[in-house]
JSON list of C-alpha atoms in Angstrom, two decimals:
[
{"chain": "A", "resi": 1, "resn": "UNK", "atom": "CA", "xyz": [22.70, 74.74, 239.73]},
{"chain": "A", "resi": 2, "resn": "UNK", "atom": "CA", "xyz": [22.29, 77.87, 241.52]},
{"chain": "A", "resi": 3, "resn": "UNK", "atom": "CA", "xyz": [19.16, 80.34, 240.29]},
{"chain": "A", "resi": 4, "resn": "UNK", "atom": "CA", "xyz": [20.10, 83.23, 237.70]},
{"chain": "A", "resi": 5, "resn": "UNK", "atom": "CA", "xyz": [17.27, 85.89, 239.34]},
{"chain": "A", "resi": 6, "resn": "UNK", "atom": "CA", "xyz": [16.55, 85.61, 243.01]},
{"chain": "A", "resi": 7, "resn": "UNK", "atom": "CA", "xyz": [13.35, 85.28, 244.28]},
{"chain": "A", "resi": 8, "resn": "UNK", "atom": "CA", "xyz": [12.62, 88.34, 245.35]},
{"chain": "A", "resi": 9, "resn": "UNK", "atom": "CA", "xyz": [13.69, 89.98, 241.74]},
{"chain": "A", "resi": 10, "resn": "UNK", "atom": "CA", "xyz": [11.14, 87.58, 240.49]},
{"chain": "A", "resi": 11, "resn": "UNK", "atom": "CA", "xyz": [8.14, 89.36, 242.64]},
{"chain": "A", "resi": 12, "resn": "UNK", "atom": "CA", "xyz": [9.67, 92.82, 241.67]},
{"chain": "A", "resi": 13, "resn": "UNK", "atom": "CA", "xyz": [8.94, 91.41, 237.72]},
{"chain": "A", "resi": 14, "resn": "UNK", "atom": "CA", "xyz": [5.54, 90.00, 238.91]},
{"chain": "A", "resi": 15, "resn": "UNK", "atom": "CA", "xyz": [4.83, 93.30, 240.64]},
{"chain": "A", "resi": 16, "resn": "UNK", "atom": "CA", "xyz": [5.44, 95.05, 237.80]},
{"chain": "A", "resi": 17, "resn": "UNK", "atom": "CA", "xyz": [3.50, 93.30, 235.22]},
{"chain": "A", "resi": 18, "resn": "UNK", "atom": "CA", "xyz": [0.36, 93.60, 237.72]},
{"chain": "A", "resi": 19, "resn": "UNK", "atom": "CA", "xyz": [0.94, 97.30, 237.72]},
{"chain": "A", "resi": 20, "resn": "UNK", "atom": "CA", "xyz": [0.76, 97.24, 234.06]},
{"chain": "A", "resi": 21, "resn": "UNK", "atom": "CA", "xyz": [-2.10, 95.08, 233.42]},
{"chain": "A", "resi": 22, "resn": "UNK", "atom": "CA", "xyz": [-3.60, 97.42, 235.85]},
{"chain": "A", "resi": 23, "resn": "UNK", "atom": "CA", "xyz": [-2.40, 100.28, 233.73]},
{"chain": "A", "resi": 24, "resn": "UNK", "atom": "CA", "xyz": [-1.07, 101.86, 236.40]},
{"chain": "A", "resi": 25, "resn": "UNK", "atom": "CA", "xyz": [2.63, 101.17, 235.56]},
{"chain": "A", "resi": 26, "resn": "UNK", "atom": "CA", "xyz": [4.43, 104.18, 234.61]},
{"chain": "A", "resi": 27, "resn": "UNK", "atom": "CA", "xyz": [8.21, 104.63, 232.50]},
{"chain": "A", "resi": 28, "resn": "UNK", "atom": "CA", "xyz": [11.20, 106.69, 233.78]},
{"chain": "A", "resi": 29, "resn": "UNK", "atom": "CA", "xyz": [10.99, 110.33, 233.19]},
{"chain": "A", "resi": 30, "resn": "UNK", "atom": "CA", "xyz": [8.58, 110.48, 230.94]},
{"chain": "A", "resi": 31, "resn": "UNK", "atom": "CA", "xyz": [5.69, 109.25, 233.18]},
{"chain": "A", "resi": 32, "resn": "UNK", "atom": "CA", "xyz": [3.68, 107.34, 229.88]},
{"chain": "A", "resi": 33, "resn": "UNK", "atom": "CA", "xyz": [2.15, 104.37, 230.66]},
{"chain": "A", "resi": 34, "resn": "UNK", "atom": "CA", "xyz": [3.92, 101.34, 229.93]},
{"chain": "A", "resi": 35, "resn": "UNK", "atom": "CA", "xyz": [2.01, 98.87, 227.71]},
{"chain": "A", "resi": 36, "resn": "UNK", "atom": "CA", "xyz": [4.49, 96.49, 226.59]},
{"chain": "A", "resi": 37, "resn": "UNK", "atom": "CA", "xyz": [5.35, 93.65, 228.31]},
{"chain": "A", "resi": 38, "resn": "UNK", "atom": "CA", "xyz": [8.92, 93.40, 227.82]},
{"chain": "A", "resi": 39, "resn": "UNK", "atom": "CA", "xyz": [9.24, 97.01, 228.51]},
{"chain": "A", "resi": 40, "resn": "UNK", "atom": "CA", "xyz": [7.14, 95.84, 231.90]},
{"chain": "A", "resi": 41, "resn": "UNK", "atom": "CA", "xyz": [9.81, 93.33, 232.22]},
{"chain": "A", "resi": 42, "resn": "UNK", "atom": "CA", "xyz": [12.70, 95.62, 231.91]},
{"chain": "A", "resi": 43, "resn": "UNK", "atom": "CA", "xyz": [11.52, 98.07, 234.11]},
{"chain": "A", "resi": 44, "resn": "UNK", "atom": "CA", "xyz": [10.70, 95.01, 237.16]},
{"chain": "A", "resi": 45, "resn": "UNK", "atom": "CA", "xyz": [14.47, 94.06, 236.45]},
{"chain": "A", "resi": 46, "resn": "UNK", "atom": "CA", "xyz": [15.96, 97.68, 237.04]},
{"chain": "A", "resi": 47, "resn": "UNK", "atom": "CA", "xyz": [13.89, 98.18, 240.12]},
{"chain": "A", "resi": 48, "resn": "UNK", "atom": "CA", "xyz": [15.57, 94.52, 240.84]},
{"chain": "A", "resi": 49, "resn": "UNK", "atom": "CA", "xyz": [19.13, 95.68, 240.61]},
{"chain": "A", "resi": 50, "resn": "UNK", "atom": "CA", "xyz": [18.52, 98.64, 242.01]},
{"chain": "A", "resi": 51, "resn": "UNK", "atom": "CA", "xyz": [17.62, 97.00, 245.02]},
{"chain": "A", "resi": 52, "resn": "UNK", "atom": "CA", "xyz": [21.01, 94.96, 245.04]},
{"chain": "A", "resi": 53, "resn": "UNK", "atom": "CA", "xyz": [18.76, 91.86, 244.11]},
{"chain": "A", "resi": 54, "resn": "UNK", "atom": "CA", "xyz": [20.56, 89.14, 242.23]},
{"chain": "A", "resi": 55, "resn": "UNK", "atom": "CA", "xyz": [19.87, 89.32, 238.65]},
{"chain": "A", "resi": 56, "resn": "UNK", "atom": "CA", "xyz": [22.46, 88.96, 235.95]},
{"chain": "A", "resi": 57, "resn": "UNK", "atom": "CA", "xyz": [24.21, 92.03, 234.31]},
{"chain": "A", "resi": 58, "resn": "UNK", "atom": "CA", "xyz": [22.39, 93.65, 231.41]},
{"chain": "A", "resi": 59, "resn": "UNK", "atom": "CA", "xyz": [23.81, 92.37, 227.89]},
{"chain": "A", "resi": 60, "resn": "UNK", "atom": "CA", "xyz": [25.90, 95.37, 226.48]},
{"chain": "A", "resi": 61, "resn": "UNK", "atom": "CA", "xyz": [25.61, 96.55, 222.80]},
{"chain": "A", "resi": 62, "resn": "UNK", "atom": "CA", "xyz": [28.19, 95.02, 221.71]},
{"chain": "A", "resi": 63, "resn": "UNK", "atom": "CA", "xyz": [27.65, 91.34, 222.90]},
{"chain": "A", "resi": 64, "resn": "UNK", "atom": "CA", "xyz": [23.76, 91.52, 221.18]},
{"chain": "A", "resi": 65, "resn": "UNK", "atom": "CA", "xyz": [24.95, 92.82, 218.05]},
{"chain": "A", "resi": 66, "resn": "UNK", "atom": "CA", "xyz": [26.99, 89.85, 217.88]},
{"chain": "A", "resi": 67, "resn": "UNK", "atom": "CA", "xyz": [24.66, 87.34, 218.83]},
{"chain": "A", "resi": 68, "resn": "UNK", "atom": "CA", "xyz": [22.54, 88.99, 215.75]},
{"chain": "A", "resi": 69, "resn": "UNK", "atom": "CA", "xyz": [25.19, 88.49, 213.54]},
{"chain": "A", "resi": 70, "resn": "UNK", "atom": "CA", "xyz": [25.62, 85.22, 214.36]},
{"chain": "A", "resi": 71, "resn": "UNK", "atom": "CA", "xyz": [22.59, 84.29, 214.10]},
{"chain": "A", "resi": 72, "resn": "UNK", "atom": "CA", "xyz": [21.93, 86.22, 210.42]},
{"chain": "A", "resi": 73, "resn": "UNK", "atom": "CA", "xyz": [25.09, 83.58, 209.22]},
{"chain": "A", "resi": 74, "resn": "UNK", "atom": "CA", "xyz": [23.22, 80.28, 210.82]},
{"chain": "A", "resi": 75, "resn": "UNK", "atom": "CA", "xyz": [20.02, 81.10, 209.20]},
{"chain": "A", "resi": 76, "resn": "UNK", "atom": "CA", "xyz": [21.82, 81.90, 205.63]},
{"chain": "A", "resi": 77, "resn": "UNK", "atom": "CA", "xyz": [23.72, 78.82, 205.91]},
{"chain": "A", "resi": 78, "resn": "UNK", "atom": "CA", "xyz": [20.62, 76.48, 206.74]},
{"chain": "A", "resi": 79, "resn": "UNK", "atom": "CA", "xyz": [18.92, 78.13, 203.84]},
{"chain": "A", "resi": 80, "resn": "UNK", "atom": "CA", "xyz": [21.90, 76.67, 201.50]}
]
């Protein structure tokens, strides 16, 4: 089976969670400093797919809130 992120969007990730344990890594616009790690994450993905590396489409709205909602009825149900 063929890999989902190539390896070069993995060292853009890796590159960017250095940055922020470094607390150098900076967000968008707004310049803040980034201390979450997913956020870290995120942002090492969009540099990713900016650079045309492969890396899988982001998840629109409407497909998470209906993995959410899905997953609300499962957990009802097992409580049953």
């Amino acid at each position: 089976m063929a890999r989902k992120y190539s390896r070069k969007a993995s060292r853009d990730v890796e590159r960017a969670m250095k940055k922020r344990k470094a607390g150098t890594l900076r967000s968008g616009r707004s310049k803040k400093k980034v201390k979450s790690r997913k956020q870290a994450i995120a942002i090492g993905l969009s540099e990713a797919r900016a650079k045309r590396r492969k890396v899988p489409k982001k998840a629109s709205k409407k497909n998470t809130a209906k993995k959410r909602k899905t997953a609300k009825k499962r957990k009802s149900s097992k409580k049953k």
